[in-house]
Coordinates of C-alpha atoms in Angstrom, one line a residue:
M1 CA 0.0 0.0 0.0
K2 CA 1.8 3.1 -1.2
M3 CA 0.9 6.8 -0.8
A4 CA 1.3 9.2 -3.6
N5 CA 3.6 12.3 -3.3
T6 CA 4.9 11.2 0.1
K7 CA 6.2 14.3 1.9
T8 CA 9.5 14.4 3.8
E9 CA 9.6 15.5 7.4
Q10 CA 11.0 18.8 6.3
D11 CA 8.1 19.4 3.9
F12 CA 5.4 18.2 6.2
E13 CA 3.6 20.8 8.4
K14 CA 1.4 19.5 11.2
V15 CA -2.1 20.9 11.1
L16 CA -3.8 18.9 13.8
K17 CA -3.3 19.9 17.4
R18 CA -3.7 17.9 20.6
R19 CA -7.2 19.5 21.1
D20 CA -8.2 18.1 17.7
L21 CA -7.3 14.6 18.8
I22 CA -9.2 15.1 22.1
A23 CA -12.3 16.4 20.2
A24 CA -12.3 13.4 17.8
N25 CA -11.7 11.0 20.7
F26 CA -14.7 12.3 22.6
R27 CA -16.9 12.2 19.5
W28 CA -15.8 8.6 18.8
L29 CA -16.3 7.6 22.5
F30 CA -19.8 8.9 22.8
A31 CA -21.1 8.7 19.2
S32 CA -19.3 6.0 17.3
Q33 CA -22.5 4.1 16.9
I34 CA -24.9 7.0 16.5
C35 CA -27.4 6.3 13.7
W36 CA -26.2 2.7 13.5
N37 CA -28.0 1.0 10.6
Y38 CA -27.8 -2.2 8.6
E39 CA -26.9 -0.4 5.3
R40 CA -23.8 1.5 6.4
M41 CA -23.6 0.5 10.1
M42 CA -21.1 2.8 11.8
S43 CA -20.3 5.1 8.9
T44 CA -22.3 8.0 10.3
G45 CA -20.6 7.8 13.7
Y46 CA -17.2 7.6 12.0
L47 CA -17.9 10.6 9.8
Y48 CA -19.2 12.6 12.8
S49 CA -16.0 11.8 14.7
I50 CA -13.6 12.9 11.9
L51 CA -15.7 15.8 10.5
P52 CA -13.9 18.6 12.4
T53 CA -10.6 17.1 11.1
L54 CA -11.9 17.1 7.6
R55 CA -13.0 20.7 7.8
K56 CA -9.6 21.7 9.0
L57 CA -7.7 19.8 6.3
Y58 CA -9.9 20.5 3.2
K59 CA -10.4 24.1 2.4
T60 CA -12.6 23.8 -0.7
D61 CA -16.2 22.6 -0.6
D62 CA -15.6 20.0 -3.4
D63 CA -12.7 18.3 -1.6
L64 CA -14.6 18.4 1.7
K65 CA -17.7 16.8 0.1
D66 CA -15.7 14.2 -1.7
M67 CA -14.0 13.1 1.5
M68 CA -17.2 13.2 3.5
N69 CA -18.9 10.9 0.9
M70 CA -15.9 8.5 1.2
H71 CA -16.1 8.4 5.0
N72 CA -19.9 7.9 4.9
Q73 CA -19.5 4.5 3.1
F74 CA -19.9 1.2 4.9
F75 CA -17.8 0.8 8.0
N76 CA -18.2 -1.6 10.9
T77 CA -15.7 -2.6 13.6
N78 CA -15.6 -2.9 17.4
P79 CA -16.2 0.5 18.9
M80 CA -13.7 -0.2 21.7
V81 CA -10.7 -0.4 19.3
G82 CA -12.1 1.5 16.3
G83 CA -10.3 4.6 17.6
L84 CA -7.0 3.1 16.5
I85 CA -8.2 3.2 12.9
L86 CA -9.6 6.7 13.3
G87 CA -6.3 7.9 14.6
M88 CA -4.3 6.3 11.8
D89 CA -6.7 7.8 9.3
M90 CA -6.2 11.3 10.8
A91 CA -2.4 11.0 10.6
I92 CA -2.4 9.8 7.0
E93 CA -4.9 12.4 5.8
E94 CA -3.0 15.2 7.7
R95 CA 0.1 14.3 5.8
E96 CA -1.3 13.4 2.3
K97 CA -4.6 15.3 2.2
K98 CA -6.8 14.2 -0.7
A99 CA -4.1 12.1 -2.2
S100 CA -4.6 9.7 0.7
K101 CA -8.2 8.8 -0.4
E102 CA -7.5 5.4 -1.8
V103 CA -5.0 4.6 1.0
V104 CA -7.6 5.5 3.7
T105 CA -10.3 3.6 2.0
G106 CA -8.1 0.5 1.9
L107 CA -7.0 1.1 5.5
K108 CA -10.6 1.2 6.8
T109 CA -11.7 -1.8 4.7
G110 CA -8.6 -3.9 5.5
L111 CA -8.5 -3.3 9.3
M112 CA -12.1 -3.0 10.4
G113 CA -12.6 -6.8 10.2
P114 CA -9.5 -7.9 12.1
F115 CA -9.9 -5.1 14.7
A116 CA -13.5 -6.2 15.2
G117 CA -12.4 -9.7 15.8
V118 CA -9.9 -8.6 18.5
G119 CA -12.2 -6.1 20.1
D120 CA -15.2 -8.3 20.1
T121 CA -13.2 -11.2 21.7
I122 CA -11.5 -9.1 24.4
F123 CA -14.1 -6.5 25.2
G124 CA -17.3 -8.4 24.2
V125 CA -16.5 -11.8 25.5
I126 CA -13.5 -12.3 27.7
L127 CA -13.7 -9.3 30.1
P128 CA -17.6 -9.4 30.5
T129 CA -17.5 -13.2 31.0
I130 CA -14.7 -13.2 33.5
F131 CA -15.5 -10.1 35.6
G132 CA -19.3 -10.4 35.1
S133 CA -19.2 -13.9 36.4
I134 CA -17.0 -13.0 39.3
A135 CA -19.4 -10.2 40.2
A136 CA -22.5 -12.5 39.9
Y137 CA -20.9 -15.3 41.8
M138 CA -19.7 -13.0 44.7
G139 CA -23.2 -11.3 44.6
L140 CA -24.8 -14.7 45.2
Q141 CA -22.6 -15.0 48.3
G142 CA -23.8 -11.6 49.5
N143 CA -20.4 -10.0 48.7
V144 CA -20.5 -6.5 47.1
T145 CA -16.8 -6.6 46.2
G146 CA -17.6 -8.3 42.9
V147 CA -19.8 -5.4 41.8
V148 CA -17.1 -2.9 42.8
I149 CA -14.5 -4.9 40.7
W150 CA -17.0 -4.9 37.8
V151 CA -17.4 -1.1 37.9
L152 CA -13.7 -0.5 38.2
V153 CA -12.9 -2.8 35.3
N154 CA -15.4 -0.8 33.1
I155 CA -13.9 2.5 34.2
L156 CA -10.4 1.1 33.2
V157 CA -11.8 -0.1 29.9
V158 CA -13.1 3.4 29.1
G159 CA -9.8 4.9 30.1
A160 CA -7.9 2.5 28.0
R161 CA -10.2 3.1 25.1
F162 CA -9.5 6.9 25.3
T163 CA -5.7 6.2 24.7
L164 CA -6.2 4.3 21.4
L165 CA -6.9 7.1 19.1
P166 CA -3.8 9.1 20.0
L167 CA -1.8 5.9 19.8
G168 CA -3.1 5.3 16.3
Y169 CA -2.4 8.9 15.3
K170 CA 1.2 8.6 16.6
Q171 CA 1.9 5.4 14.8
G172 CA 0.1 6.4 11.6
A173 CA 0.8 4.4 8.5
K174 CA 3.6 2.4 10.2
W175 CA 0.9 0.2 11.9
V176 CA -0.7 -0.7 8.6
T177 CA 2.3 -2.7 7.5
E178 CA 4.0 -3.7 10.8
F179 CA 1.0 -4.6 13.0
A180 CA -1.8 -5.8 10.7
D181 CA -0.2 -9.2 10.0
R182 CA -0.1 -9.9 13.8
L183 CA -3.8 -9.3 14.3
N184 CA -4.9 -12.8 13.2
A185 CA -2.5 -14.4 15.7
L186 CA -3.7 -12.0 18.5
T187 CA -7.3 -12.9 17.6
D188 CA -6.7 -16.6 17.8
A189 CA -4.9 -16.3 21.1
A190 CA -7.7 -14.2 22.6
I191 CA -10.3 -16.7 21.3
L192 CA -8.4 -19.6 22.9
L193 CA -8.2 -17.7 26.2
G194 CA -11.9 -16.9 26.0
V195 CA -12.9 -20.5 25.4
T196 CA -10.7 -21.7 28.3
V197 CA -12.2 -19.1 30.7
V198 CA -15.8 -19.9 29.7
G199 CA -15.1 -23.7 30.1
A200 CA -13.7 -23.1 33.5
L201 CA -16.6 -21.0 34.6
I202 CA -19.3 -23.5 33.6
P203 CA -19.0 -25.8 36.7
T204 CA -18.6 -22.7 38.9
V205 CA -21.6 -20.7 37.8
I206 CA -24.1 -23.4 36.5
K207 CA -25.5 -25.8 39.0
A208 CA -27.5 -28.7 37.7
T209 CA -27.7 -32.3 39.0
V210 CA -29.6 -35.5 38.3
P211 CA -31.3 -36.5 41.6
F212 CA -32.7 -39.8 40.1
V213 CA -31.9 -42.8 42.2
Y214 CA -32.3 -46.4 40.8
K215 CA -33.3 -49.0 43.4
S216 CA -33.5 -52.7 42.9
G217 CA -33.8 -54.7 46.1
K218 CA -30.9 -53.6 48.3
V219 CA -29.1 -52.1 45.3
E220 CA -29.2 -48.4 45.2
L221 CA -27.6 -46.5 42.3
K222 CA -27.4 -42.7 42.3
M223 CA -27.3 -41.3 38.7
Q224 CA -25.4 -38.2 39.7
D225 CA -22.5 -40.3 41.2
M226 CA -22.3 -42.3 37.9
L227 CA -22.2 -39.1 35.9
D228 CA -19.5 -37.6 38.1
Q229 CA -17.4 -40.7 37.5
I230 CA -17.7 -40.2 33.8
M231 CA -16.9 -36.5 34.0
P232 CA -17.5 -34.0 36.8
S233 CA -20.0 -31.3 35.9
L234 CA -21.1 -33.2 32.8
V235 CA -24.7 -32.0 33.1
P236 CA -23.8 -28.2 33.2
V237 CA -21.5 -28.8 30.2
L238 CA -24.3 -30.5 28.2
L239 CA -26.7 -27.7 29.1
V240 CA -24.3 -25.1 27.8
A241 CA -23.7 -27.1 24.6
L242 CA -27.5 -27.3 24.1
I243 CA -27.8 -23.5 24.4
Y244 CA -25.0 -23.0 21.8
A245 CA -26.7 -25.5 19.5
L246 CA -30.1 -23.8 19.8
L247 CA -28.5 -20.4 19.2
G248 CA -27.0 -21.8 16.0
H249 CA -30.4 -22.0 14.3
K250 CA -31.6 -18.9 12.4
K251 CA -35.0 -18.8 13.9
M252 CA -33.7 -19.1 17.4
T253 CA -33.0 -15.9 19.4
S254 CA -31.5 -15.5 22.8
T255 CA -34.9 -14.6 24.3
K256 CA -36.5 -17.7 22.8
A257 CA -33.6 -19.8 24.1
I258 CA -34.0 -18.5 27.6
L259 CA -37.7 -19.1 27.7
L260 CA -37.3 -22.6 26.3
V261 CA -34.7 -23.4 28.9
M262 CA -36.9 -22.1 31.7
V263 CA -39.8 -24.2 30.5
I264 CA -37.7 -27.4 30.2
A265 CA -36.0 -26.7 33.6
I266 CA -39.5 -26.4 35.3
I267 CA -40.7 -29.6 33.7
L268 CA -37.6 -31.6 34.5
F269 CA -37.5 -30.3 38.0
N270 CA -41.0 -31.3 38.7
L271 CA -40.4 -34.7 37.2
K272 CA -37.3 -34.9 39.5
I273 CA -35.0 -35.5 36.6
L274 CA -32.9 -32.4 37.2
G275 CA -32.2 -30.7 40.5

């Protein structure tokens, strides 16, 4: 990916100030998903975030409209890490102006998917699963510390999110070539960690047993003891697998799955099949 008319450090004059980065950062933080829709998804929020920068960089109406139209095309990534792309975009456009149009289009198109994978895994799965489960488990024990930890983690996430745009701006185009190839490996590692954590949490959070006892003369056989010998916490694992299988069907929503599980749980509990 090459940029036309690349300027040397001597020829380049910085236009954007620290306050411009802060303004774009706040706009992205609070409005990255404003007017989210299924046609262009986050394009409106992206354009809103970078609009003050565009007005500062492009002095003619034609150039400004052209770049606004470009930024209003389809864009979708995880909002937690999307600031990195925005920061890189601002750095490239500041240096190359309208000559960067194709480069910026390729940057947004090429990175929004991998960044979404990383952001969704870390901020959408791993952190909520780990700290949300800790908060819920400690709450069940009557301990408010878990909730405090959950709130603090979210505050730290917002703080960390606020540093990404300046980081992307500082690194600029260098990240496109040096870091993009490592995103797939980072995504795979994060997914593996998430699966491991979720698997470890299943026997801790989900409680389900089989109270059925088979009796024949003096022989008494407890079904739960047999299942524990096969694999401890087998029933909770099977229940989680069932939910994942249900959610894999197109017509099944999370609400329908929850209601279905509730109905099945009530029936099996009354039949004394599950406890």
